[in-house]
Each structure stands twice: as C-alpha cells, then as structure tokens.
mmCIF file of C-alpha atoms in Angstrom:
data_model
loop_
_atom_site.group_PDB
_atom_site.id
_atom_site.type_symbol
_atom_site.label_atom_id
_atom_site.label_comp_id
_atom_site.label_asym_id
_atom_site.label_seq_id
_atom_site.Cartn_x
_atom_site.Cartn_y
_atom_site.Cartn_z
ATOM 1 C CA TYR X 1 -63.146 -19.292 -49.499
ATOM 2 C CA ILE X 2 -63.428 -21.507 -52.516
ATOM 3 C CA SER X 3 -64.841 -24.995 -52.169
ATOM 4 C CA LEU X 4 -63.119 -27.639 -54.304
ATOM 5 C CA SER X 5 -63.867 -31.340 -54.593
ATOM 6 C CA LEU X 6 -62.314 -34.528 -55.952
ATOM 7 C CA TYR X 7 -59.152 -33.076 -57.373
ATOM 8 C CA SER X 8 -55.830 -31.664 -56.322
ATOM 9 C CA LEU X 9 -54.789 -28.055 -56.556
ATOM 10 C CA PHE X 10 -51.393 -26.538 -56.107
ATOM 11 C CA GLU X 11 -51.568 -23.035 -54.697
ATOM 12 C CA PHE X 12 -48.443 -20.919 -55.057
ATOM 13 C CA HIS X 13 -48.605 -17.750 -52.992
ATOM 14 C CA ASN X 14 -45.764 -15.638 -51.618
ATOM 15 C CA TYR X 15 -43.364 -18.257 -53.007
ATOM 16 C CA LYS X 16 -44.672 -20.932 -50.627
ATOM 17 C CA ILE X 17 -45.995 -24.159 -52.094
ATOM 18 C CA THR X 18 -48.896 -25.996 -50.491
ATOM 19 C CA ASN X 19 -50.042 -29.308 -51.946
ATOM 20 C CA LEU X 20 -53.746 -29.847 -51.310
ATOM 21 C CA LEU X 21 -54.872 -33.392 -51.986
ATOM 22 C CA LYS X 22 -58.037 -33.810 -49.903
ATOM 23 C CA LYS X 23 -61.697 -33.817 -50.865
ATOM 24 C CA ASN X 24 -63.867 -30.764 -50.258
ATOM 25 C CA ILE X 25 -61.048 -28.357 -49.537
ATOM 26 C CA ASN X 26 -61.498 -24.794 -48.369
ATOM 27 C CA ILE X 27 -58.679 -22.583 -49.565
ATOM 28 C CA ASP X 28 -57.859 -19.471 -47.623
ATOM 29 C CA LEU X 29 -57.158 -17.147 -50.535
ATOM 30 C CA PRO X 30 -54.827 -14.152 -50.188
ATOM 31 C CA LEU X 31 -56.436 -10.876 -49.222
ATOM 32 C CA LYS X 32 -57.657 -8.809 -52.129
ATOM 33 C CA ASN X 33 -55.857 -5.534 -52.750
ATOM 34 C CA SER X 34 -58.571 -2.922 -53.209
ATOM 35 C CA ASN X 35 -56.072 -0.457 -54.717
ATOM 36 C CA LYS X 36 -55.333 -2.600 -57.763
ATOM 37 C CA LYS X 37 -57.340 -4.073 -60.621
ATOM 38 C CA ASN X 38 -57.165 -7.854 -60.999
ATOM 39 C CA ILE X 39 -56.447 -9.473 -64.373
ATOM 40 C CA LEU X 40 -56.954 -13.197 -64.965
ATOM 41 C CA LEU X 41 -54.192 -14.657 -67.156
ATOM 42 C CA LEU X 42 -55.033 -18.066 -68.635
ATOM 43 C CA THR X 43 -52.295 -20.179 -70.202
ATOM 44 C CA SER X 44 -51.664 -23.902 -70.652
ATOM 45 C CA HIS X 45 -48.015 -24.520 -69.696
ATOM 46 C CA LEU X 46 -45.238 -22.884 -67.729
ATOM 47 C CA TYR X 47 -41.556 -23.448 -68.490
ATOM 48 C CA VAL X 48 -38.429 -21.325 -68.081
ATOM 49 C CA GLY X 49 -37.733 -19.052 -71.033
ATOM 50 C CA GLY X 50 -39.509 -18.350 -74.295
ATOM 51 C CA VAL X 51 -42.992 -16.847 -74.131
ATOM 52 C CA GLU X 52 -42.947 -17.226 -70.348
ATOM 53 C CA ASN X 53 -40.210 -14.584 -70.100
ATOM 54 C CA LEU X 54 -42.506 -12.148 -71.904
ATOM 55 C CA LEU X 55 -45.304 -12.909 -69.462
ATOM 56 C CA ASP X 56 -42.851 -12.343 -66.625
ATOM 57 C CA LEU X 57 -42.003 -8.887 -67.987
ATOM 58 C CA LEU X 58 -45.699 -8.135 -68.349
ATOM 59 C CA ILE X 59 -46.561 -9.180 -64.802
ATOM 60 C CA LYS X 60 -43.623 -7.436 -63.136
ATOM 61 C CA ASN X 61 -43.824 -4.155 -65.046
ATOM 62 C CA PHE X 62 -47.563 -3.514 -64.986
ATOM 63 C CA LYS X 63 -47.549 -2.962 -61.245
ATOM 64 C CA GLN X 64 -50.917 -1.218 -61.268
ATOM 65 C CA PHE X 65 -52.518 -4.661 -61.738
ATOM 66 C CA ASN X 66 -52.596 -7.946 -59.871
ATOM 67 C CA PHE X 67 -52.179 -10.818 -62.331
ATOM 68 C CA ILE X 68 -54.036 -13.950 -61.232
ATOM 69 C CA VAL X 69 -52.341 -16.697 -63.273
ATOM 70 C CA VAL X 70 -53.992 -20.040 -63.991
ATOM 71 C CA ILE X 71 -51.974 -22.805 -65.669
ATOM 72 C CA ASP X 72 -54.517 -25.284 -67.017
ATOM 73 C CA THR X 73 -52.262 -28.224 -67.982
ATOM 74 C CA PHE X 74 -48.703 -28.354 -66.626
ATOM 75 C CA ALA X 75 -46.121 -26.226 -64.813
ATOM 76 C CA ASP X 76 -42.473 -27.170 -64.524
ATOM 77 C CA GLN X 77 -41.330 -26.973 -60.900
ATOM 78 C CA SER X 78 -38.176 -25.068 -61.833
ATOM 79 C CA ALA X 79 -40.319 -22.441 -63.597
ATOM 80 C CA LEU X 80 -42.477 -21.944 -60.504
ATOM 81 C CA THR X 81 -39.340 -21.340 -58.442
ATOM 82 C CA PHE X 82 -37.744 -19.163 -61.112
ATOM 83 C CA TYR X 83 -40.605 -16.728 -61.789
ATOM 84 C CA LYS X 84 -42.036 -16.411 -58.277
ATOM 85 C CA TRP X 85 -45.330 -14.888 -59.381
ATOM 86 C CA LYS X 86 -47.522 -13.891 -56.475
ATOM 87 C CA TYR X 87 -50.872 -15.426 -57.455
ATOM 88 C CA ILE X 88 -50.563 -18.616 -59.475
ATOM 89 C CA TYR X 89 -52.763 -21.711 -59.597
ATOM 90 C CA VAL X 90 -51.809 -24.916 -61.391
ATOM 91 C CA LEU X 91 -54.638 -27.187 -62.505
ATOM 92 C CA ASN X 92 -52.893 -30.237 -63.888
ATOM 93 C CA LYS X 93 -54.125 -32.274 -66.852
ATOM 94 C CA SER X 94 -55.520 -35.066 -64.649
ATOM 95 C CA ILE X 95 -58.228 -32.711 -63.355
ATOM 96 C CA LYS X 96 -61.566 -32.839 -65.147
ATOM 97 C CA ASP X 97 -62.311 -29.815 -67.318
ATOM 98 C CA SER X 98 -65.650 -29.299 -65.568
ATOM 99 C CA CYS X 99 -63.837 -28.961 -62.232
ATOM 100 C CA LYS X 100 -61.349 -26.508 -63.750
ATOM 101 C CA VAL X 101 -64.169 -24.393 -65.143
ATOM 102 C CA ASN X 102 -65.937 -24.371 -61.789
ATOM 103 C CA PHE X 103 -62.757 -23.305 -60.000
ATOM 104 C CA ILE X 104 -61.953 -20.505 -62.466
ATOM 105 C CA GLU X 105 -65.502 -19.170 -62.292
ATOM 106 C CA LYS X 106 -65.128 -18.927 -58.513
ATOM 107 C CA LEU X 107 -61.757 -17.197 -58.917
ATOM 108 C CA ILE X 108 -63.388 -14.643 -61.219
ATOM 109 C CA ASP X 109 -66.027 -13.901 -58.609
ATOM 110 C CA TYR X 110 -63.628 -13.823 -55.671
ATOM 111 C CA TYR X 111 -61.096 -11.498 -57.283
ATOM 112 C CA SER X 112 -63.734 -9.356 -59.043
ATOM 113 C CA ILE X 113 -62.036 -10.005 -62.374
ATOM 114 C CA ASN X 114 -63.000 -7.602 -65.164
ATOM 115 C CA LYS X 115 -60.228 -8.466 -67.671
ATOM 116 C CA ILE X 116 -59.084 -11.842 -68.991
ATOM 117 C CA LEU X 117 -55.880 -12.372 -70.988
ATOM 118 C CA ILE X 118 -55.523 -15.664 -72.920
ATOM 119 C CA THR X 119 -52.232 -16.912 -74.275
ATOM 120 C CA ASN X 120 -51.644 -20.390 -75.746
ATOM 121 C CA SER X 121 -54.575 -22.017 -73.946
ATOM 122 C CA LEU X 122 -56.950 -24.211 -75.903
ATOM 123 C CA PHE X 123 -58.874 -24.859 -72.677
ATOM 124 C CA ALA X 124 -59.482 -21.129 -72.209
ATOM 125 C CA TYR X 125 -60.919 -20.714 -75.713
ATOM 126 C CA LEU X 126 -63.155 -23.776 -75.456
ATOM 127 C CA ASN X 127 -64.616 -22.573 -72.147
ATOM 128 C CA LEU X 128 -64.656 -18.853 -72.873
ATOM 129 C CA THR X 129 -68.449 -18.775 -72.983
ATOM 130 C CA SER X 130 -68.441 -19.821 -69.301
ATOM 131 C CA PHE X 131 -65.910 -17.156 -68.249
ATOM 132 C CA LYS X 132 -67.077 -14.209 -70.353
ATOM 133 C CA LYS X 133 -69.568 -11.980 -68.539
ATOM 134 C CA ASP X 134 -70.974 -8.605 -69.554
ATOM 135 C CA HIS X 135 -68.537 -6.736 -67.292
ATOM 136 C CA ILE X 136 -65.472 -8.738 -68.426
ATOM 137 C CA THR X 137 -63.213 -7.674 -71.311
ATOM 138 C CA VAL X 138 -61.240 -10.455 -73.014
ATOM 139 C CA PHE X 139 -57.890 -10.151 -74.800
ATOM 140 C CA ASP X 140 -55.726 -12.838 -76.377
ATOM 141 C CA ILE X 141 -52.077 -12.930 -77.471
ATOM 142 C CA LEU X 142 -51.223 -14.699 -80.738
ATOM 143 C CA HIS X 143 -47.615 -15.767 -81.182
ATOM 144 C CA ILE X 144 -47.097 -17.704 -84.405
ATOM 145 C CA LYS X 145 -48.481 -17.962 -87.938
ATOM 146 C CA GLU X 146 -47.842 -21.667 -88.560
ATOM 147 C CA ARG X 147 -50.176 -23.471 -90.907
ATOM 148 C CA ASN X 148 -52.959 -25.328 -89.095
ATOM 149 C CA ASN X 149 -52.277 -23.366 -85.910
ATOM 150 C CA PHE X 150 -55.347 -24.107 -83.798
ATOM 151 C CA PHE X 151 -54.845 -21.064 -81.552
ATOM 152 C CA LEU X 152 -55.494 -18.858 -84.576
ATOM 153 C CA TYR X 153 -58.502 -20.971 -85.498
ATOM 154 C CA PHE X 154 -60.098 -20.672 -82.054
ATOM 155 C CA SER X 155 -59.182 -16.998 -81.777
ATOM 156 C CA LYS X 156 -61.226 -16.486 -84.941
ATOM 157 C CA LYS X 157 -64.025 -18.815 -83.784
ATOM 158 C CA TYR X 158 -64.526 -16.897 -80.514
ATOM 159 C CA ASP X 159 -63.800 -13.483 -82.001
ATOM 160 C CA SER X 160 -67.232 -12.180 -80.939
ATOM 161 C CA LEU X 161 -66.240 -12.690 -77.277
ATOM 162 C CA ILE X 162 -62.785 -11.135 -77.611
ATOM 163 C CA TYR X 163 -62.299 -7.371 -77.395
ATOM 164 C CA ARG X 164 -58.755 -7.195 -78.817
ATOM 165 C CA HIS X 165 -56.347 -9.651 -80.432
ATOM 166 C CA ILE X 166 -52.675 -8.896 -79.696
ATOM 167 C CA THR X 167 -50.104 -10.170 -82.201
ATOM 168 C CA VAL X 168 -46.352 -10.208 -81.647
ATOM 169 C CA SER X 169 -45.463 -8.936 -85.126
ATOM 170 C CA GLU X 170 -46.838 -6.882 -88.001
ATOM 171 C CA PRO X 171 -46.794 -9.858 -90.448
ATOM 172 C CA LEU X 172 -48.895 -11.870 -87.998
ATOM 173 C CA LYS X 173 -51.254 -8.930 -87.561
ATOM 174 C CA ASN X 174 -51.704 -8.718 -91.342
ATOM 175 C CA HIS X 175 -52.315 -12.473 -91.507
ATOM 176 C CA VAL X 176 -55.017 -12.307 -88.809
ATOM 177 C CA ILE X 177 -56.765 -9.456 -90.635
ATOM 178 C CA LYS X 178 -56.450 -10.681 -94.222
ATOM 179 C CA LYS X 179 -56.528 -14.475 -93.867
ATOM 180 C CA LEU X 180 -58.752 -14.886 -90.811
ATOM 181 C CA GLY X 181 -61.018 -11.979 -91.656
ATOM 182 C CA ILE X 182 -60.902 -10.348 -88.219
ATOM 183 C CA LYS X 183 -61.688 -6.629 -88.283
ATOM 184 C CA GLN X 184 -58.618 -4.407 -88.429
ATOM 185 C CA GLU X 185 -59.691 -2.283 -85.466
ATOM 186 C CA LYS X 186 -59.726 -5.390 -83.244
ATOM 187 C CA VAL X 187 -56.094 -6.362 -83.908
ATOM 188 C CA ILE X 188 -53.037 -4.638 -82.468
ATOM 189 C CA SER X 189 -49.361 -5.524 -82.819
ATOM 190 C CA ILE X 190 -46.983 -5.407 -79.849
ATOM 191 C CA SER X 191 -43.542 -6.770 -80.684
ATOM 192 C CA ASN X 192 -41.781 -9.123 -78.297
ATOM 193 C CA ALA X 193 -39.288 -7.246 -76.163
ATOM 194 C CA VAL X 194 -36.395 -7.818 -73.784
ATOM 195 C CA ASP X 195 -35.410 -6.144 -70.543
ATOM 196 C CA TYR X 196 -32.870 -3.820 -72.159
ATOM 197 C CA PHE X 197 -32.312 -1.620 -69.123
ATOM 198 C CA ASN X 198 -31.267 -4.454 -66.815
ATOM 199 C CA LYS X 199 -30.630 -8.036 -67.904
ATOM 200 C CA PHE X 200 -29.823 -7.443 -71.574
ATOM 201 C CA ASN X 201 -28.167 -4.061 -71.567
ATOM 202 C CA PRO X 202 -24.975 -4.466 -73.686
ATOM 203 C CA ASN X 203 -23.224 -1.856 -71.563
ATOM 204 C CA LYS X 204 -23.673 -4.015 -68.456
ATOM 205 C CA LEU X 205 -22.597 -7.343 -69.956
ATOM 206 C CA LYS X 206 -19.204 -8.827 -69.167
ATOM 207 C CA ARG X 207 -17.130 -8.929 -72.304
ATOM 208 C CA HIS X 208 -14.519 -11.521 -73.238
ATOM 209 C CA SER X 209 -10.978 -10.205 -73.341
ATOM 210 C CA ASN X 210 -10.217 -12.536 -76.251
ATOM 211 C CA SER X 211 -11.921 -10.973 -79.268
ATOM 212 C CA ASN X 212 -11.524 -14.209 -81.260
ATOM 213 C CA LYS X 213 -14.063 -16.029 -79.112
ATOM 214 C CA PHE X 214 -17.621 -16.489 -80.291
ATOM 215 C CA VAL X 215 -20.370 -15.222 -77.999
ATOM 216 C CA ILE X 216 -23.520 -17.295 -78.547
ATOM 217 C CA THR X 217 -27.007 -16.393 -77.374
ATOM 218 C CA PHE X 218 -29.733 -18.996 -76.919
ATOM 219 C CA PHE X 219 -33.302 -17.857 -77.634
ATOM 220 C CA GLY X 220 -36.135 -19.995 -76.339
ATOM 221 C CA ARG X 221 -37.333 -21.876 -73.302
ATOM 222 C CA LEU X 222 -34.965 -24.202 -71.469
ATOM 223 C CA TYR X 223 -36.682 -27.472 -72.235
ATOM 224 C CA HIS X 224 -35.813 -30.784 -73.903
ATOM 225 C CA ASP X 225 -37.717 -30.094 -77.133
ATOM 226 C CA LYS X 226 -35.459 -27.083 -77.772
ATOM 227 C CA ASN X 227 -32.376 -29.213 -76.955
ATOM 228 C CA PRO X 228 -29.820 -26.541 -75.930
ATOM 229 C CA LEU X 229 -27.603 -29.189 -74.280
ATOM 230 C CA LYS X 230 -27.249 -31.080 -77.555
ATOM 231 C CA PHE X 231 -26.086 -27.861 -79.191
ATOM 232 C CA LEU X 232 -23.405 -27.460 -76.508
ATOM 233 C CA LYS X 233 -22.200 -31.026 -77.095
ATOM 234 C CA LEU X 234 -21.971 -30.402 -80.851
ATOM 235 C CA ILE X 235 -19.976 -27.214 -80.284
ATOM 236 C CA LYS X 236 -17.606 -29.074 -77.974
ATOM 237 C CA LYS X 237 -16.919 -31.649 -80.708
ATOM 238 C CA SER X 238 -16.464 -29.010 -83.407
ATOM 239 C CA ASN X 239 -13.445 -26.870 -84.258
ATOM 240 C CA PHE X 240 -14.906 -23.610 -82.892
#
C-alpha cells in the first residue's frame, strides 16, 4: 500500500480508471510480477502520436520488463484510452512537487525499481537526486537539438547521475558529445522507428486505384499545436 495525502491521483490499471480524490488514501497496487524486471519511465505529458508512439513501441515490444509510467504534468484522456498501458500514474500539475516526489519514491520501493528512464521531464531531472540510489541505473532520451533546449541543459547538469544518454539521431549524438562535453562512451544513438511489420508495412496498406491522387502522411502528435485539421481545411480549399 502507498499512503497519499492532500492531493488527487489517477490510477490507470488494466484499462480501468479510478479517480481518487480523498485525503490519506491507501491504494491497492497491482501485484508485482516476480518474473519481470520493473523500469520506471518518467515523462511530463501524454498525447496521441509523436514521441508517445515511440514509447508505446518500447513498452509493448520489450516484454521482458514491466514499465511503470509516471506522467508528472498532464495526460490527455484520449491518449490514456488509446495506449492502454498497464501501469500508469498521472500526477497533474496542481499537485505539489514535494508530494509527487514522495509518491514516486514509494513507487520505487514498492516495485523494486532498479532502472529509471527519463524522457522530456524537467521534473524528473530536478528531482533526480531524490530518486537515484546506488542500485538504480538512470537513462535519458534526448529528442531535439534546438537552441536553448533545457532538456539538453539538465541532461548535462545531472550527467554524473545518468548512466547513458540516448539520442534519436547521429547529429544529436555528435552535438551532445562536442557541444555539451559529455563523454562519448556515455552517449548512444538509437534512431526513431516505426512498426514496419504491422501498421506501416507498405505491402499491407490499401492503395488508391486512382494513381493521380496524392497520398499524404501526417507525422506528429494529434494535438492543436500541430494543427492537422487546419491543414485539411487548406487542402480542401486548394486545387489538389
């Protein structure tokens, strides 16, 4: 059991959603699977598409692990329904950071976590000293090389606590080594991938009989800041 106080927690387990809004709540956590290692995945937001699809591939294909996912800021309800991850906890932005830290520390103990994976979570970096123990190995995934990217800054700042930095491209790997000064042996590059054998296998896609039609692919998460609906409206008004 984990004792929580003065904040709400949404527990998503076996696709069932329970909203817990009381003080001093005891949560009956799912039984631990002794046959699998547990990895704590810390990220800030959850939407449909984009980086989240890569996390989905990671979680569903590395079946030798249980991924305990903690969203520390916001999760879109449609994303929670879409991905259906087994162990996911959403700590919304209204919850005090001290309460979030306390909860995650208890999760680490309960699930006997020995690996932590950070992706796009400022909260995780800032509180890494609280989560990192001698028996825990920490990894982070770095996605972009934009100027003034604070994820790169904090990845460098807490480099001594991180075992390996994973970049999604060779240019980003070179940037982390040469510009940030992180040792080469601590940085590995794993390119973003797609599910070629199932969802995105060209041999399994339905093809248009009219060869004059354009087939357009949208890359990115389905959210208003990407504005895919505006693109559709523009296409409708155009001569395509």
